Amino acid sequence: MKKLSSVHAVTLLCAVILLFVLHRIYQSCAKLDSSLANNDCEQSLLESDGFICESKAVWNERKQIHRAQDDLNAIRHPDPVFFSTNWESTFHCSSTRRIGIRGDGGKWVCDSYRLKSQANCLIYSVGSNGDFSFETEIKQLIPHCEVHAFDKKVYSCPTNVCTFHAITFGDGIVPNNSRSWPSILQELNHTAKTIDILKIDIEGAEYSFFPHLFQSDKRTFPRQILVEVHPTNITIIQGFFDLLRTNNYVIAIKENNLHAGPYFFEYAFLKMNPLFFH
């Protein structure tokens, strides 16, 4: 009987020691995870201007992929269907989500889930043409986002979804009665805020609008630009993409708008810190 009790005591002691060891291992792993979460994403946070937090190893792999595709994008291909062989995505998001109606009008957004953890969220949707499916869905997805819709015609936003402005985007001169980017931000008291998403479809006027936007204060540049690129002179198209690249944007998403035709493409651009490109 005493021998049996001794066996039980030894077994109990071994179990206690094992539990203690497992507990210490768990604590060590928890500290390691905390360290990774707090420190290992410093580089990605810096080079994405505070948008992306991921390990240095994963981030540097993304940078290598970007550089390889960016070099390929620099090679011009004289293809009749221009975008079939030119300007591919250079940066792949952790998560992409299509927001809005299916087909023409909806947009793919890069890492929309990251906006949920931001204290402030500001979205501009330009050229709504009376379709507020994008605004409605993103408001449902991220309720604390402040959403503003713009169009040259007068429409009404759905209740508690967005604020509508009858404004034509331009340089303040062309088109007639247009407003420049700085004047719009000033009127809405957004000059000191980050525009997290600029969704814009202005039927070819993007080629005249963006050069003026990028002449304004760099701090007002949108973090993410969702734009439909329309067919025009190839030199103008090349200049448009070169302009975005010069201002530290990477191509995150590329999609053919089949509803409009083979020459119309939807793009999502994500702004990086200049350090990302070095």
CSV table of N, CA and C in Angstrom, one decimal, residues 108-110 198 222-227 244 248-254 266-272:
chain,number,residue,atom,x,y,z
A,108,TRP,N,-12.7,47.0,-56.2
A,108,TRP,CA,-11.9,46.3,-55.3
A,108,TRP,C,-11.1,47.2,-54.4
A,109,VAL,N,-11.1,46.9,-53.1
A,109,VAL,CA,-10.4,47.7,-52.1
A,109,VAL,C,-9.3,46.9,-51.5
A,110,CYS,N,-8.2,47.5,-51.3
A,110,CYS,CA,-7.0,46.8,-50.7
A,110,CYS,C,-7.1,46.9,-49.2
A,198,LEU,N,-9.9,57.4,-52.1
A,198,LEU,CA,-10.5,58.2,-53.1
A,198,LEU,C,-10.9,57.3,-54.3
A,222,PRO,N,-4.3,61.1,-51.3
A,222,PRO,CA,-5.1,60.0,-50.7
A,222,PRO,C,-4.2,58.7,-50.5
A,223,ARG,N,-4.6,58.0,-49.5
A,223,ARG,CA,-3.8,56.8,-49.2
A,223,ARG,C,-4.1,55.7,-50.2
A,224,GLN,N,-5.3,55.6,-50.7
A,224,GLN,CA,-5.7,54.6,-51.7
A,224,GLN,C,-6.5,55.3,-52.8
A,225,ILE,N,-6.2,55.0,-54.0
A,225,ILE,CA,-6.9,55.6,-55.1
A,225,ILE,C,-7.5,54.4,-56.0
A,226,LEU,N,-8.9,54.5,-56.1
A,226,LEU,CA,-9.6,53.5,-56.9
A,226,LEU,C,-10.1,54.3,-58.1
A,227,VAL,N,-9.6,53.9,-59.3
A,227,VAL,CA,-9.9,54.7,-60.5
A,227,VAL,C,-10.1,53.9,-61.7
A,244,LEU,N,1.8,58.6,-61.1
A,244,LEU,CA,1.5,57.9,-59.9
A,244,LEU,C,2.7,57.3,-59.3
A,248,ASN,N,4.9,58.0,-55.5
A,248,ASN,CA,5.0,56.9,-54.5
A,248,ASN,C,3.8,56.0,-54.3
A,249,TYR,N,3.1,55.8,-55.5
A,249,TYR,CA,2.0,54.8,-55.5
A,249,TYR,C,2.4,53.5,-56.1
A,250,VAL,N,2.0,52.4,-55.5
A,250,VAL,CA,2.1,51.1,-56.1
A,250,VAL,C,0.8,50.6,-56.7
A,251,ILE,N,0.9,49.8,-57.7
A,251,ILE,CA,-0.4,49.2,-58.3
A,251,ILE,C,-0.8,48.0,-57.5
A,252,ALA,N,-1.9,48.1,-56.8
A,252,ALA,CA,-2.4,47.0,-55.9
A,252,ALA,C,-3.4,46.1,-56.6
A,253,ILE,N,-4.2,46.6,-57.5
A,253,ILE,CA,-5.2,45.8,-58.1
A,253,ILE,C,-5.4,46.3,-59.6
A,254,LYS,N,-5.7,45.3,-60.5
A,254,LYS,CA,-6.0,45.6,-61.9
A,254,LYS,C,-7.1,44.7,-62.3
A,266,GLU,N,-10.0,49.0,-64.4
A,266,GLU,CA,-10.1,49.5,-63.0
A,266,GLU,C,-8.8,49.2,-62.3
A,267,TYR,N,-8.3,50.3,-61.7
A,267,TYR,CA,-7.0,50.1,-60.9
A,267,TYR,C,-7.2,50.6,-59.5
A,268,ALA,N,-6.4,50.0,-58.6
A,268,ALA,CA,-6.3,50.4,-57.2
A,268,ALA,C,-4.9,50.7,-56.9
A,269,PHE,N,-4.6,51.9,-56.5
A,269,PHE,CA,-3.2,52.4,-56.2
A,269,PHE,C,-3.1,52.6,-54.7
A,270,LEU,N,-2.0,52.2,-54.1
A,270,LEU,CA,-1.7,52.4,-52.7
A,270,LEU,C,-0.5,53.2,-52.5
A,271,LYS,N,-0.6,54.2,-51.6
A,271,LYS,CA,0.5,55.2,-51.4
A,271,LYS,C,1.5,54.6,-50.4
A,272,MET,N,2.8,54.7,-50.7
A,272,MET,CA,3.8,54.2,-49.9
A,272,MET,C,4.7,55.4,-49.5
